[in-house]
């Protein structure tokens, strides 16, 4: 990375935006100029980057002039409003929202899985849903050896998936309950402290919520296979940060757990965590703040000869969002793919 680049973060003050800022600094991404963009209520505040206080600016048509890369994490509506404008001004947009993920002209990328898709971008690259990213890292290395036929996923999703305000709300609710008071829910639809409930994203006609369908449709797109049968149940749990997932995989032929364990122990972005004697396997507390997705409890499915079970935990804000976006930016720079961008239609 001999060159340096002009970068803008759209949604700089959110949980993912601040993580993006930290990762760009810690990974020493080559930045010539950095622009922080956020809503009007944050304008005038500052965030620190490499010892310098960077002023937060409002978003406008002029925000993306002379910008090479936009890291967007401000919601689907905001992305739909500004992504096309940014691309028209010559920037490549790496978008963390769901706005463009299923657009056939927009690559949906997990760098450890399908980096080749970046070569086909037209100015916008979509960052997958957090639960999809975490699952893809664990399943893809096995899928390359023996194509998976069916995936059954159950997720245990932390408050961080609903943003910084949801995390604070869980803390407040916890304090209220411990003091004998009734918890108040404002960010999430129900109290999450000492509670759990199925994911509150809008329900589809299939009886699956949108979060569950994201895992189905996005995984198929990333893997380049519409034949994989996938079902998911997504649950919000009283954990502050890092999601967990129980994954059941079905293959054409048996997949030896020891072979799977060996494969995953060398897989990029994955850390094997297993201590069967101590009954110690991945936990969200240990995954929080970590780049790797922790995978363990790999075992034979006793109900199916070709079934394999595994358990994973991963930081939703980090690899499930900000880190994956920064890795895409690093991929574009490394492969000299920024100049492939054309006006997005």
Short mmCIF file of C-alpha atoms in Angstrom, two decimals, residues 166-301:
data_model
loop_
_atom_site.label_atom_id
_atom_site.label_comp_id
_atom_site.label_asym_id
_atom_site.label_seq_id
_atom_site.Cartn_x
_atom_site.Cartn_y
_atom_site.Cartn_z
CA UNK A 166 -29.65 -0.64 22.58
CA UNK A 167 -26.54 -1.60 24.52
CA UNK A 168 -27.08 1.30 26.92
CA UNK A 169 -30.74 0.38 27.24
CA UNK A 170 -29.87 -3.14 28.39
CA UNK A 171 -27.57 -1.69 31.07
CA UNK A 172 -30.32 0.63 32.27
CA UNK A 173 -32.89 -2.16 32.29
CA UNK A 174 -30.55 -4.43 34.24
CA UNK A 175 -30.03 -1.77 36.89
CA UNK A 176 -33.77 -1.15 37.12
CA UNK A 177 -34.61 -4.82 37.59
CA UNK A 178 -31.93 -5.29 40.24
CA UNK A 179 -33.45 -2.35 42.13
CA UNK A 180 -36.93 -3.87 41.94
CA UNK A 181 -38.18 -1.49 39.25
CA UNK A 182 -39.89 -2.24 35.95
CA UNK A 183 -37.57 -2.12 32.93
CA UNK A 184 -38.44 0.34 30.17
CA UNK A 185 -37.99 -0.56 26.48
CA UNK A 186 -37.57 2.27 24.00
CA UNK A 187 -34.93 1.16 21.50
CA UNK A 188 -35.96 -2.49 21.32
CA UNK A 189 -39.66 -3.47 21.40
CA UNK A 190 -39.40 -5.43 24.66
CA UNK A 191 -37.08 -5.42 27.66
CA UNK A 192 -33.98 -7.47 26.85
CA UNK A 193 -32.34 -7.56 30.29
CA UNK A 194 -32.95 -10.98 31.89
CA UNK A 195 -35.08 -11.79 28.83
CA UNK A 196 -34.90 -12.91 25.21
CA UNK A 197 -37.22 -12.81 22.22
CA UNK A 198 -37.25 -13.76 18.52
CA UNK A 199 -35.59 -11.13 16.36
CA UNK A 200 -37.84 -8.11 15.95
CA UNK A 201 -37.13 -7.35 12.28
CA UNK A 202 -40.26 -7.21 10.07
CA UNK A 203 -42.00 -10.49 9.39
CA UNK A 204 -42.26 -11.88 5.86
CA UNK A 205 -45.12 -13.85 4.30
CA UNK A 206 -43.04 -17.02 4.79
CA UNK A 207 -43.24 -16.72 8.56
CA UNK A 208 -39.55 -15.83 8.72
CA UNK A 209 -38.39 -12.40 9.84
CA UNK A 210 -36.16 -10.34 7.57
CA UNK A 211 -33.07 -11.10 9.69
CA UNK A 212 -33.58 -14.83 9.10
CA UNK A 213 -34.10 -14.37 5.37
CA UNK A 214 -30.91 -12.32 5.17
CA UNK A 215 -28.97 -15.38 6.34
CA UNK A 216 -30.69 -17.51 3.71
CA UNK A 217 -30.38 -15.22 0.69
CA UNK A 218 -27.03 -13.61 1.46
CA UNK A 219 -25.25 -16.90 2.15
CA UNK A 220 -26.42 -18.28 -1.18
CA UNK A 221 -25.15 -15.19 -2.99
CA UNK A 222 -21.76 -15.16 -1.25
CA UNK A 223 -21.23 -18.90 -1.80
CA UNK A 224 -22.42 -18.62 -5.41
CA UNK A 225 -24.94 -21.42 -4.90
CA UNK A 226 -28.71 -21.14 -4.97
CA UNK A 227 -29.05 -24.87 -4.29
CA UNK A 228 -28.03 -24.79 -0.63
CA UNK A 229 -31.07 -25.30 1.60
CA UNK A 230 -30.88 -22.89 4.53
CA UNK A 231 -33.18 -22.19 7.45
CA UNK A 232 -32.58 -19.91 10.41
CA UNK A 233 -34.13 -18.86 13.70
CA UNK A 234 -32.78 -15.55 15.00
CA UNK A 235 -33.12 -14.61 18.67
CA UNK A 236 -32.14 -11.46 20.54
CA UNK A 237 -30.45 -12.33 23.86
CA UNK A 238 -29.30 -10.25 26.87
CA UNK A 239 -25.65 -10.07 25.85
CA UNK A 240 -24.05 -6.67 25.28
CA UNK A 241 -21.68 -7.50 22.45
CA UNK A 242 -20.86 -10.44 20.15
CA UNK A 243 -23.31 -12.83 18.53
CA UNK A 244 -23.43 -16.62 18.93
CA UNK A 245 -24.72 -19.22 16.49
CA UNK A 246 -25.53 -22.92 16.63
CA UNK A 247 -24.98 -24.38 13.16
CA UNK A 248 -26.09 -27.77 11.86
CA UNK A 249 -24.63 -28.81 8.51
CA UNK A 250 -25.72 -31.63 6.22
CA UNK A 251 -23.35 -32.98 3.57
CA UNK A 252 -23.69 -35.60 0.82
CA UNK A 253 -21.35 -37.93 2.70
CA UNK A 254 -20.17 -38.04 6.34
CA UNK A 255 -17.76 -35.30 7.41
CA UNK A 256 -15.38 -36.51 10.09
CA UNK A 257 -15.39 -34.03 13.02
CA UNK A 258 -11.61 -34.35 13.43
CA UNK A 259 -11.12 -33.47 9.75
CA UNK A 260 -13.45 -30.48 10.15
CA UNK A 261 -11.56 -29.43 13.26
CA UNK A 262 -8.24 -29.59 11.40
CA UNK A 263 -9.63 -27.54 8.50
CA UNK A 264 -11.08 -24.85 10.72
CA UNK A 265 -7.94 -24.63 12.85
CA UNK A 266 -6.16 -23.25 9.76
CA UNK A 267 -9.03 -21.27 8.25
CA UNK A 268 -8.48 -17.50 7.83
CA UNK A 269 -10.44 -15.37 10.25
CA UNK A 270 -11.31 -18.36 12.45
CA UNK A 271 -9.95 -19.40 15.85
CA UNK A 272 -10.67 -22.89 17.14
CA UNK A 273 -11.74 -22.83 20.82
CA UNK A 274 -12.31 -26.26 22.31
CA UNK A 275 -11.52 -27.75 25.69
CA UNK A 276 -13.79 -30.77 26.04
CA UNK A 277 -12.52 -31.70 29.51
CA UNK A 278 -13.30 -28.24 30.90
CA UNK A 279 -16.48 -27.90 28.80
CA UNK A 280 -15.00 -24.64 27.48
CA UNK A 281 -16.17 -23.50 24.07
CA UNK A 282 -16.67 -20.10 22.36
CA UNK A 283 -18.39 -17.47 24.48
CA UNK A 284 -19.46 -13.94 23.47
CA UNK A 285 -17.54 -12.47 26.41
CA UNK A 286 -14.31 -13.90 24.97
CA UNK A 287 -15.20 -13.01 21.37
CA UNK A 288 -15.87 -9.34 22.15
CA UNK A 289 -13.20 -7.09 20.71
CA UNK A 290 -11.60 -9.96 18.76
CA UNK A 291 -11.04 -10.02 15.01
CA UNK A 292 -11.46 -13.78 14.71
CA UNK A 293 -14.69 -15.75 14.82
CA UNK A 294 -14.38 -18.32 17.60
CA UNK A 295 -15.54 -21.79 16.54
CA UNK A 296 -15.82 -24.97 18.59
CA UNK A 297 -17.92 -27.82 19.92
CA UNK A 298 -17.56 -29.53 16.54
CA UNK A 299 -19.30 -32.87 16.71
CA UNK A 300 -21.15 -35.53 14.76
CA UNK A 301 -24.89 -34.98 14.48
#
